[in-house]
CSV table of C-alpha atoms in Angstrom, one decimal:
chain,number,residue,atom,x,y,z
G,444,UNK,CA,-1.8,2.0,23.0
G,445,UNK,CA,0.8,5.3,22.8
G,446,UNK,CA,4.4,4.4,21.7
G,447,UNK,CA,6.3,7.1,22.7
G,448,UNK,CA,9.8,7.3,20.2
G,449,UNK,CA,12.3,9.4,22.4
G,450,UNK,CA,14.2,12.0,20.2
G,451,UNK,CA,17.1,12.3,22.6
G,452,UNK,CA,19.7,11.5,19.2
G,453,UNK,CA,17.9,14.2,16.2
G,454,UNK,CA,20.2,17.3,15.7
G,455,UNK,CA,18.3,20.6,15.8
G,456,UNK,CA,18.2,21.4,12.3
G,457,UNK,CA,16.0,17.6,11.7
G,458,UNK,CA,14.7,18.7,14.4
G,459,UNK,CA,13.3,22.3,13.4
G,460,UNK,CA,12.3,20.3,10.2
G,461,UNK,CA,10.2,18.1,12.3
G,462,UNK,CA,8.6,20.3,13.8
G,463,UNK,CA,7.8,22.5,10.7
G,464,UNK,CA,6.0,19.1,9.4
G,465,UNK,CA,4.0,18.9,12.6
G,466,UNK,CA,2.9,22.7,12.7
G,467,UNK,CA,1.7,22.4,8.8
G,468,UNK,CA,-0.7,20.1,10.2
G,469,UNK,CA,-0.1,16.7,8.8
G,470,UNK,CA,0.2,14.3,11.7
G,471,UNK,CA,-3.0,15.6,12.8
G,472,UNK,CA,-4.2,14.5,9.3
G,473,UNK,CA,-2.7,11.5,9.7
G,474,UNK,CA,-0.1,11.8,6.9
G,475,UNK,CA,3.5,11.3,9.0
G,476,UNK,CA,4.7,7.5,9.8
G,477,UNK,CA,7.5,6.0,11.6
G,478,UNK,CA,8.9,3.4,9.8
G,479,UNK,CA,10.9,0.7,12.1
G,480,UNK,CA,14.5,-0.8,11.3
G,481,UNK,CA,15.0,-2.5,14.5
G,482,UNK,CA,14.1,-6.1,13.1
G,483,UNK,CA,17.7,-5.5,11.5
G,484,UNK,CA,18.9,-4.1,13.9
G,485,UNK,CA,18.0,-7.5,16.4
G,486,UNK,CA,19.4,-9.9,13.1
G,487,UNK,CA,22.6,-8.5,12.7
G,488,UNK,CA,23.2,-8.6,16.7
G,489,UNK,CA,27.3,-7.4,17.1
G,490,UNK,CA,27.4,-6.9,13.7
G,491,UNK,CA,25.1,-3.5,13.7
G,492,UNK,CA,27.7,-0.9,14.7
G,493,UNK,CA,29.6,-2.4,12.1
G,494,UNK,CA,27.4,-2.0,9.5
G,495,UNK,CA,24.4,0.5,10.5
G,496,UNK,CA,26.2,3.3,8.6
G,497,UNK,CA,25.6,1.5,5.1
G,498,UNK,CA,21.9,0.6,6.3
G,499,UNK,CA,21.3,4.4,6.6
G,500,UNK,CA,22.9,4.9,3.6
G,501,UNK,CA,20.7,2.4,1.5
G,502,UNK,CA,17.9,3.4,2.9
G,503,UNK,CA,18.3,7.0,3.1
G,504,UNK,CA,18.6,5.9,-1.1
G,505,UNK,CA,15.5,4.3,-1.3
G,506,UNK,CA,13.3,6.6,0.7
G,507,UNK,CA,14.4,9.5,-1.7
G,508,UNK,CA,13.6,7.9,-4.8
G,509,UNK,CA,10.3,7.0,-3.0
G,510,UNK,CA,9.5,10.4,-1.4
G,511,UNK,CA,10.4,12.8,-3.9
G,512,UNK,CA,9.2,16.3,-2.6
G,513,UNK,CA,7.0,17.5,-1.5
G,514,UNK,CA,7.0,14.4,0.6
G,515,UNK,CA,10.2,14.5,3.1
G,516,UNK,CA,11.8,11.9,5.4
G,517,UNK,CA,14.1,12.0,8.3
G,518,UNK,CA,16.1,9.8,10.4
G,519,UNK,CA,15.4,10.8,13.9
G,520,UNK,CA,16.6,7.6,16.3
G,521,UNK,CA,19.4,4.4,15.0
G,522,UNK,CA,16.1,2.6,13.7
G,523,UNK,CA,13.6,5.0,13.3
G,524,UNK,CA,12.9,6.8,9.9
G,525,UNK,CA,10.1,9.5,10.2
G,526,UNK,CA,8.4,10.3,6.7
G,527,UNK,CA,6.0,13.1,6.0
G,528,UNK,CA,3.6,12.1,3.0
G,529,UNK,CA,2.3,15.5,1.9
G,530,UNK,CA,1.6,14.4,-1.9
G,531,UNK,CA,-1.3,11.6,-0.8
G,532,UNK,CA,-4.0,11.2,1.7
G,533,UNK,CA,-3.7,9.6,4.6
G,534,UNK,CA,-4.7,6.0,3.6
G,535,UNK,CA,-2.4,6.0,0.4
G,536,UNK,CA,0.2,7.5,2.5
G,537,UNK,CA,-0.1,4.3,4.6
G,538,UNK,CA,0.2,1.7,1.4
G,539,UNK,CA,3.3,3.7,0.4
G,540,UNK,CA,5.4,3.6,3.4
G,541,UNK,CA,4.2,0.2,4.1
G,542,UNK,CA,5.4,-0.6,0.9
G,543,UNK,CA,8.8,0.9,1.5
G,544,UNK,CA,9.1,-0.6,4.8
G,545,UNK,CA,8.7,-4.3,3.3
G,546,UNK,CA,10.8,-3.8,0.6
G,547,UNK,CA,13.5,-2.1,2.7
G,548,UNK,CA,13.3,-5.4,5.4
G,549,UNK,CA,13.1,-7.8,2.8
G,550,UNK,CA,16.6,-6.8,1.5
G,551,UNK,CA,18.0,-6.3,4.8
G,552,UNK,CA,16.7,-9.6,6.2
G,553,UNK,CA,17.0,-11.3,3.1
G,554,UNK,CA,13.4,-13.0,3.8
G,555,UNK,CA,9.8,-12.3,3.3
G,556,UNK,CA,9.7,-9.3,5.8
G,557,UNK,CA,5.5,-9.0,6.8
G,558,UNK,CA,6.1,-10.6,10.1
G,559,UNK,CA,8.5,-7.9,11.0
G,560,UNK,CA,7.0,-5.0,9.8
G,561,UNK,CA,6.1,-2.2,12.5
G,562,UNK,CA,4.5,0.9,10.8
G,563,UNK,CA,3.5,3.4,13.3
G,564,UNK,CA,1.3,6.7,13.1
G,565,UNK,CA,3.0,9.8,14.7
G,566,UNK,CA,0.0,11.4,16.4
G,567,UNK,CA,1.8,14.5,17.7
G,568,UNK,CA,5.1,15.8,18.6
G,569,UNK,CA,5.3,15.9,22.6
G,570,UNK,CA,8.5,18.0,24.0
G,571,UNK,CA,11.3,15.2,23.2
G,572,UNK,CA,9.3,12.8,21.9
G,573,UNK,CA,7.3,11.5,19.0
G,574,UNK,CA,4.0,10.5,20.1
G,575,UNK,CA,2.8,7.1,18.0
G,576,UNK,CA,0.3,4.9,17.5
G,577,UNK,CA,1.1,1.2,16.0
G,578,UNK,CA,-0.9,0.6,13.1
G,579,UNK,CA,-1.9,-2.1,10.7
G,580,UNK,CA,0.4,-2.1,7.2
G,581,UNK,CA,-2.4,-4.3,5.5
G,582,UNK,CA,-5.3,-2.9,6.6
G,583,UNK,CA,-7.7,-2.3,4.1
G,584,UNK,CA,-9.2,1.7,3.1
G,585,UNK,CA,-11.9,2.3,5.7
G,586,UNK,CA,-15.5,1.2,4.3
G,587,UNK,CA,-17.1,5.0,5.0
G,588,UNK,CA,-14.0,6.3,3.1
G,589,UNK,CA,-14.7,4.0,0.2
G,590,UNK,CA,-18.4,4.9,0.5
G,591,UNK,CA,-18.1,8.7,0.4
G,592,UNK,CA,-15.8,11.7,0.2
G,593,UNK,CA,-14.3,12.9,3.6
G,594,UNK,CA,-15.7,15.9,5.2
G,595,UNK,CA,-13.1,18.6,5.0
G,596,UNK,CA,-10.5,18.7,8.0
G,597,UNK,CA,-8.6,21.7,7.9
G,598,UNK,CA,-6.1,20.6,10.5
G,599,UNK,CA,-5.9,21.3,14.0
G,600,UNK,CA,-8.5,24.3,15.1
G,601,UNK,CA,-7.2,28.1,14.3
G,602,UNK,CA,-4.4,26.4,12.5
G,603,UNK,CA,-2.8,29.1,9.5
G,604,UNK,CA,-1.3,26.5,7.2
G,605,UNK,CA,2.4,27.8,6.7
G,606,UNK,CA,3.4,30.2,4.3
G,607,UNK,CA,0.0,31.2,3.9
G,608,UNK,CA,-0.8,35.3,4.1
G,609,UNK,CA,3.0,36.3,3.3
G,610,UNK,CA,1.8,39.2,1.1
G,611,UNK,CA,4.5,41.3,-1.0
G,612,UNK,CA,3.8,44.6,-2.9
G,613,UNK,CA,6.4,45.8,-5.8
G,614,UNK,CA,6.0,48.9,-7.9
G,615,UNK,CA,6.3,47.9,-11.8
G,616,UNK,CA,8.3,50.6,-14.0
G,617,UNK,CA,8.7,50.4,-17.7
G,618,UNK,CA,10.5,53.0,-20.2
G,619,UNK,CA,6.9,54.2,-21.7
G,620,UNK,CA,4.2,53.3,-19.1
G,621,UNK,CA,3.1,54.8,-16.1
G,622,UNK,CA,4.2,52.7,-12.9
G,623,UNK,CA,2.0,50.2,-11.4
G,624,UNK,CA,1.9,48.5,-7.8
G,625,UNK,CA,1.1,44.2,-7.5
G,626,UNK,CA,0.2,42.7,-4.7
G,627,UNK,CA,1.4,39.6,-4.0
G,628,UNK,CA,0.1,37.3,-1.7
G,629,UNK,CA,0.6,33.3,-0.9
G,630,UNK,CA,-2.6,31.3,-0.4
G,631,UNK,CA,-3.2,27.4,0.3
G,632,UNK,CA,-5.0,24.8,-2.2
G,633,UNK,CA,-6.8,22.8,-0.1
G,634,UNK,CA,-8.2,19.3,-2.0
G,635,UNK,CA,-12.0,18.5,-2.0
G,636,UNK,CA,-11.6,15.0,-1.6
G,637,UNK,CA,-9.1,14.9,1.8
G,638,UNK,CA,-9.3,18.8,3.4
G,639,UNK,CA,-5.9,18.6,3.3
G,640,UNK,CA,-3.6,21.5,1.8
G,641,UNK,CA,-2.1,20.1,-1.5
G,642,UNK,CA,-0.4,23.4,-2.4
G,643,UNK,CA,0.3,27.0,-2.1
G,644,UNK,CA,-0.4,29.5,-4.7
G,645,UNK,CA,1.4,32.5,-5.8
G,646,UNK,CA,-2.1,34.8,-6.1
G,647,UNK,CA,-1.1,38.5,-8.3
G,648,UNK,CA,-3.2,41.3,-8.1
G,649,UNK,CA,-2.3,44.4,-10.1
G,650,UNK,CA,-3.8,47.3,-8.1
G,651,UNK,CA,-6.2,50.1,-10.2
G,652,UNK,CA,-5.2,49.6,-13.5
G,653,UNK,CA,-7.8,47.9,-16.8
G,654,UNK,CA,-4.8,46.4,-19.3
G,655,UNK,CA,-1.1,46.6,-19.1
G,656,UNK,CA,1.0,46.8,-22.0
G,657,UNK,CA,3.1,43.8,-23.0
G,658,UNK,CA,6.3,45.3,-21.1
G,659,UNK,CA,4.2,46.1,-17.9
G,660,UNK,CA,3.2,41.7,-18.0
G,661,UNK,CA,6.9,41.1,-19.1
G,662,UNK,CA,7.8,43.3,-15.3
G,663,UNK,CA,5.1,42.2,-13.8
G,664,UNK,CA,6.1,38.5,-14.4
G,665,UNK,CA,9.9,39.1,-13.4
G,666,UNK,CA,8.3,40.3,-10.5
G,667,UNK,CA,6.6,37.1,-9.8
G,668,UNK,CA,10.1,35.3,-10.0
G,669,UNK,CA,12.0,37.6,-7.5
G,670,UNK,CA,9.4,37.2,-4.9
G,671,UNK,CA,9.5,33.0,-6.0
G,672,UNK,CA,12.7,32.7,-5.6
G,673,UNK,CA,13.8,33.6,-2.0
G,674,UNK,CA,11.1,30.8,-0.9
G,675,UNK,CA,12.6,28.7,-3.2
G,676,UNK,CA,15.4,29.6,-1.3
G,677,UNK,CA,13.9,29.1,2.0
G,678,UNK,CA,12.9,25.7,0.7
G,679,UNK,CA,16.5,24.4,0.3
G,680,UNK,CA,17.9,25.4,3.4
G,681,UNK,CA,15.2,24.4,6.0
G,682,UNK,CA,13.5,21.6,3.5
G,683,UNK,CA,9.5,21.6,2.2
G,684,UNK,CA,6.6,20.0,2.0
G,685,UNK,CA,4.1,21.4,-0.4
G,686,UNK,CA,4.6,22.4,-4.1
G,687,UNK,CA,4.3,25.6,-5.2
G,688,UNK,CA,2.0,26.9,-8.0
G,689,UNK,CA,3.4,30.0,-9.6
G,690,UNK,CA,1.3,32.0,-12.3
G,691,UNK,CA,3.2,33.6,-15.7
G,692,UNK,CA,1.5,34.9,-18.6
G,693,UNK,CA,1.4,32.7,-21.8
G,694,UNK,CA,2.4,36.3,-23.9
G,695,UNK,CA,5.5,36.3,-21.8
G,696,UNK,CA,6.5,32.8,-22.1
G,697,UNK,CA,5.6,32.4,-26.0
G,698,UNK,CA,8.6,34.7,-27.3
G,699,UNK,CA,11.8,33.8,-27.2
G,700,UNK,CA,13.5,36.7,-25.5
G,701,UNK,CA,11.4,37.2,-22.2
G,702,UNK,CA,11.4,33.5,-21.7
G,703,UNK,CA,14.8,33.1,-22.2
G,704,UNK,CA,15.3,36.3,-19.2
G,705,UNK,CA,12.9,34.6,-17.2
G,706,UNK,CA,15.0,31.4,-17.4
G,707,UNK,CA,18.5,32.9,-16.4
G,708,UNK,CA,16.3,34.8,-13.7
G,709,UNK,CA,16.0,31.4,-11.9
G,710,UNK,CA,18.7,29.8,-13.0
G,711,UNK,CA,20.1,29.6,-9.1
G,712,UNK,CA,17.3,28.3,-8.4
G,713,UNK,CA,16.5,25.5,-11.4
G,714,UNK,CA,16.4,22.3,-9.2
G,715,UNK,CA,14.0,23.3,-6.7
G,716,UNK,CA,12.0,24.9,-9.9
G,717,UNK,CA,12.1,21.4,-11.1
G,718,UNK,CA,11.4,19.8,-7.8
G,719,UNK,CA,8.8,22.0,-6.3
G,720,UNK,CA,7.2,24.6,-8.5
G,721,UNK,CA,4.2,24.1,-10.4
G,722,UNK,CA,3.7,26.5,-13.5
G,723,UNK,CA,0.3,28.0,-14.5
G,724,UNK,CA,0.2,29.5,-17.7
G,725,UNK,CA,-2.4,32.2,-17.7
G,726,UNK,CA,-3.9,34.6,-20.3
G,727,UNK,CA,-3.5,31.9,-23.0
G,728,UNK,CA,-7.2,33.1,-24.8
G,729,UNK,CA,-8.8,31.9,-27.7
G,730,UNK,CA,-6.7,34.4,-30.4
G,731,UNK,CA,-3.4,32.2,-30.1
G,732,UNK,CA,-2.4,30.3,-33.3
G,733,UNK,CA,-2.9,26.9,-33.3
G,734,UNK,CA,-0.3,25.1,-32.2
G,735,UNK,CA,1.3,27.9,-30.1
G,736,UNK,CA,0.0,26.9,-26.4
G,737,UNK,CA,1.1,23.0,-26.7
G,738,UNK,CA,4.7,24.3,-28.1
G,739,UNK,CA,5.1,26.7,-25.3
G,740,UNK,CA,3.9,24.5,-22.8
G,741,UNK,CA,6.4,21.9,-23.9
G,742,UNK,CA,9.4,24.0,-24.3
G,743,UNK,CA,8.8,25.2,-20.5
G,744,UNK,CA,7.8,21.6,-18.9
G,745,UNK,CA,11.1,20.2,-18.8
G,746,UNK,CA,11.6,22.9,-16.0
G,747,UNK,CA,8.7,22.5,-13.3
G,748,UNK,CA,7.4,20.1,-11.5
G,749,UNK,CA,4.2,20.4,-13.7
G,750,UNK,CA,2.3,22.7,-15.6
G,751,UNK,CA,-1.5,23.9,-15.0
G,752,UNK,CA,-3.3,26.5,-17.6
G,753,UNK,CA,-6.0,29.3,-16.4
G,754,UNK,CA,-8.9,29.1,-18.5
G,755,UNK,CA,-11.9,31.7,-18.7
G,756,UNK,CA,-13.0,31.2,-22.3
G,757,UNK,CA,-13.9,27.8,-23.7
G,758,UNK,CA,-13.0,27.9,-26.9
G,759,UNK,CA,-9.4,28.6,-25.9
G,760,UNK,CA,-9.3,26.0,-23.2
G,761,UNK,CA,-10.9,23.3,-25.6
G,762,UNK,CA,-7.9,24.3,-28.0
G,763,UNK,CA,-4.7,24.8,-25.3
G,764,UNK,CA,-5.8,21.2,-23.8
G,765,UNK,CA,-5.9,19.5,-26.9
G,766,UNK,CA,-2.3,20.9,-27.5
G,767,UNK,CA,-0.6,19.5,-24.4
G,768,UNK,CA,-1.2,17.2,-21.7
G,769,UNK,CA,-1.8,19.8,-18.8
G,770,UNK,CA,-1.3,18.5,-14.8
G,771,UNK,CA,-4.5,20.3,-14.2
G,772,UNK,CA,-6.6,23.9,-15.4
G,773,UNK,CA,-7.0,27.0,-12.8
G,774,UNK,CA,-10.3,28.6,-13.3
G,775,UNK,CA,-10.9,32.3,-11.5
G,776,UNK,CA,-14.3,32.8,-10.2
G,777,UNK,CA,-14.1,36.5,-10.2
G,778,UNK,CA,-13.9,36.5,-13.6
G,779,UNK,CA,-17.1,34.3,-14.7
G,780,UNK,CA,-19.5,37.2,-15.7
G,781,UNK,CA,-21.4,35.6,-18.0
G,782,UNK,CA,-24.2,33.0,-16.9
G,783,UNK,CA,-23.2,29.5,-16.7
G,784,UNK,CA,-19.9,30.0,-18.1
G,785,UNK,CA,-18.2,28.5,-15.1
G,786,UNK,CA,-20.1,25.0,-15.8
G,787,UNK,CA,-19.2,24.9,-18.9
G,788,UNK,CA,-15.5,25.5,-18.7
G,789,UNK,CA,-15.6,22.6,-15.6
G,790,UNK,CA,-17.2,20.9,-18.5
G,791,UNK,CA,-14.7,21.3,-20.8
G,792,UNK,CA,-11.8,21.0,-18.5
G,793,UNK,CA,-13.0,17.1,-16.9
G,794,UNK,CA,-12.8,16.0,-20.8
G,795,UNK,CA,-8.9,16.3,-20.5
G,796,UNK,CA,-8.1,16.7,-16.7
G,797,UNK,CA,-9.7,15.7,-13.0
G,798,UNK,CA,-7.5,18.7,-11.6
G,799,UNK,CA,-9.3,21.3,-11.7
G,800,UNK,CA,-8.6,24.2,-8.9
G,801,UNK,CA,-10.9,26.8,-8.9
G,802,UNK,CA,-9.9,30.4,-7.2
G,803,UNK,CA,-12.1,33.1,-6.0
G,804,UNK,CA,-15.0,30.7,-5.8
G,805,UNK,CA,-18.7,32.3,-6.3
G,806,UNK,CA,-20.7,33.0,-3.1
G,807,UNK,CA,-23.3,30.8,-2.6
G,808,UNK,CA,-21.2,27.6,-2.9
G,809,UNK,CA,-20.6,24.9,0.1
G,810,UNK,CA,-17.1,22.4,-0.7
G,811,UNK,CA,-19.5,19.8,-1.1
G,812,UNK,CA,-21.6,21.9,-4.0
G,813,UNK,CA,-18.1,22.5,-5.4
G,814,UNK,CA,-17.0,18.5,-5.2
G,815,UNK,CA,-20.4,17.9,-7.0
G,816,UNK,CA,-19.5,20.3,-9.9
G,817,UNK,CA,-16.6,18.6,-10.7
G,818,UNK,CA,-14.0,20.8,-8.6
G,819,UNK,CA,-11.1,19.2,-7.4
G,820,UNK,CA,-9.3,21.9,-5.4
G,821,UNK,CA,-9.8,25.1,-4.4
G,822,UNK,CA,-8.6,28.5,-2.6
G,823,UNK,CA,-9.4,29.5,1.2
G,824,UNK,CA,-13.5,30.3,0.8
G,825,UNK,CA,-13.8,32.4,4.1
G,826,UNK,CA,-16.6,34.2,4.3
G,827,UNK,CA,-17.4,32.9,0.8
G,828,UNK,CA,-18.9,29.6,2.0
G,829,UNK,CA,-22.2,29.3,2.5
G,830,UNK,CA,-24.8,26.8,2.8
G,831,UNK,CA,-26.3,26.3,-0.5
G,832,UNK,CA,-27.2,24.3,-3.5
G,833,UNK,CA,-24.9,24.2,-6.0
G,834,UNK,CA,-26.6,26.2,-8.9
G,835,UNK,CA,-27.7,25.2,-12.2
G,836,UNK,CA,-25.2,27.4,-13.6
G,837,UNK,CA,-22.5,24.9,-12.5
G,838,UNK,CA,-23.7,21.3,-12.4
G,839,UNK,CA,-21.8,19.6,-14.1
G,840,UNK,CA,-23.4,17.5,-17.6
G,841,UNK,CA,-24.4,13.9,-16.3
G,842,UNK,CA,-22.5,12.9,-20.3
G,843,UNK,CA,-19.4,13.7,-18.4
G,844,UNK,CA,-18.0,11.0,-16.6
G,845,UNK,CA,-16.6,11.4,-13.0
């Protein structure tokens, strides 16, 4: 049965947060709870005026340490607390905030809290009013979504997850090149195994031109900073949900000077570059010295969320994985010429990492071709999907293990 949770209390600036969480489509994939205070509220009796200001303040505590971004959490009645679980699907999201909610009522109540526990499902957000659905804390994952990986759902239909299509173009000048134009453009990462959008991605295309010279991928990466750093921006003052993958190039980031601009570029920006922004280190090929790619990669890691590598040659991926613990590899579909040489870097890449997010992908290749091959997330297909079987080219060795 519908519990409706009245939002007659929620300030408009929760409340334009609220409904940003609803429009990127999570409550329809069953990712935002309402976890329940009012057993506390009914123990303490008189004594909750008193003291409800300290139990929003503990608990406020404990939900941020729980729900780092890009999972957010908002108070929005005296014992409601609304969290948005972008980071898991919906099942774990479930054992999370169950978890929170016992640990949270057990301190309060000072008593095993199961029997109080009231977890509830926000199914939509209805004019002034949060639309719920009590659910079962304990419950165990759904057999079918034990069995088998869930078909995609993409959110409500003709849903644009947000952020996606902003599109930017700056011209590039240098002191002894000729100028250049990038294009930049923000498009979501939607995971294989939940249709859900785990990310966005900063995608970079430099328009009409074969190489650029070390000081045009020096401009062109400053580039990718100044458009980061006004969503960044945009981030902080009306709160996020999904991490951000931003793409540098490894001949920028390996010397000291052009890291060390890139760095004070941000600087205004460092916490939420910490917080929200995953790097990916591209152009890292198989001429780097040994040793090179894992030093980089861990001078840079202390300031992102997380650090991904684009790989297009396997000799160099084999060698910039075994230098550093990467959160996952990006692999550019456009860019796999040669026959089979997307299986093989999957190959490579599932030896060291299960995140594997491929962009561009081939024609001919259906999500659950791309699940198959070992592909963990992936860019908007469009008109690239089609029903097919995955070729030979990219089936993944049966010596690897899943």
């Amino acid at each position: 049965m519908p519990i409706t949770v009245p939002l007659t209390q929620l300030g408009s600036s929760r409340r334009d947060q609220l409904d940003r969480v609803i429009e990127a489509g999570l409550a329809a994939q069953g990712r935002v709870f309402a976890l329940s205070l009012e057993p506390v509220r009914q123990s303490l009796g008189d004594r909750w005026q008193a003291r409800r200001d300290h139990i929003w303040d503990a608990a406020e505590r404990t939900l941020e340490r729980r729900l780092p971004p890009p999972d957010v959490f908002m108070r929005v009645d005296e014992v409601t607390f609304v969290a948005a679980v972008a980071s898991r699907d919906s099942y774990d999201g479930q054992v999370l905030c169950a978890d929170i909610l016992r640990g949270l009522l057990s301190f309060f109540l000072g008593r095993n809290a199961d029997d109080d526990m009231v977890l509830k499902r926000v199914a939509s957000l209805d004019g002034g009013a949060l639309q719920c659905v009590r659910i079962d804390p304990f419950a165990p994952r759904p057999h079918a979504e034990s069995q088998a990986a869930p078909e995609p759902t993409r959110g409500p239909e003709n849903w644009t997850p947000p952020l996606a299509g902003r599109r930017h173009t700056a011209a590039i000048f240098t002191s002894t090149d000729e100028p250049v134009e990038v294009e930049f453009e923000i498009v979501p990462v939607w995971r294989l195994d939940t249709g859900a959008v785990g990310a966005f991605r900063i995608s970079r295309d430099v328009r009409e031109v074969a190489s650029l010279s070390s000081a045009q991928i020096e401009a062109v990466d400053r580039a990718t900073i100044e458009f980061l750093i006004p969503l960044l921006e945009e981030y902080r003052r009306e709160g996020g949900v999904f991490a951000m993958i931003a793409p540098l190039s490894f001949p920028t980031l390996a010397m000291g000077r052009p890291r060390l601009s890139l760095i004070q570029q941000w600087a205004s920006v460092a916490d939420l570059m910490r917080q929200a922004v995953i790097l990916e280190i591209q152009d890292v090929d198989a001429g780097v010295p040994m040793g090179r790619s894992g030093d980089t990669a861990a001078m840079l890691s202390p300031f992102f969320r997380g650090l991904m590598v684009e790989i297009d040659d396997v000799q160099a991926a084999e060698k910039a994985l075994s230098e550093h613990p990467f959160s996952g590899v990006v692999i550019d579909g456009d860019r796999m010429a040669a026959p089979g040489l997307l299986g093989r870097l999957i190959r490579a890449a599932r030896r060291c990492t299960r995140n594997i997010l491929l962009v561009n992908p081939p024609r001919g290749l259906d999500e659950a071709s791309l699940r198959r091959a070992g592909i963990s997330h992936v860019t908007e297909l469009d008109e690239r999907v089609q029903a097919a079987p995955v070729p030979e080219a990219v089936r993944p060795d049966a010596s690897v293990p899943a």
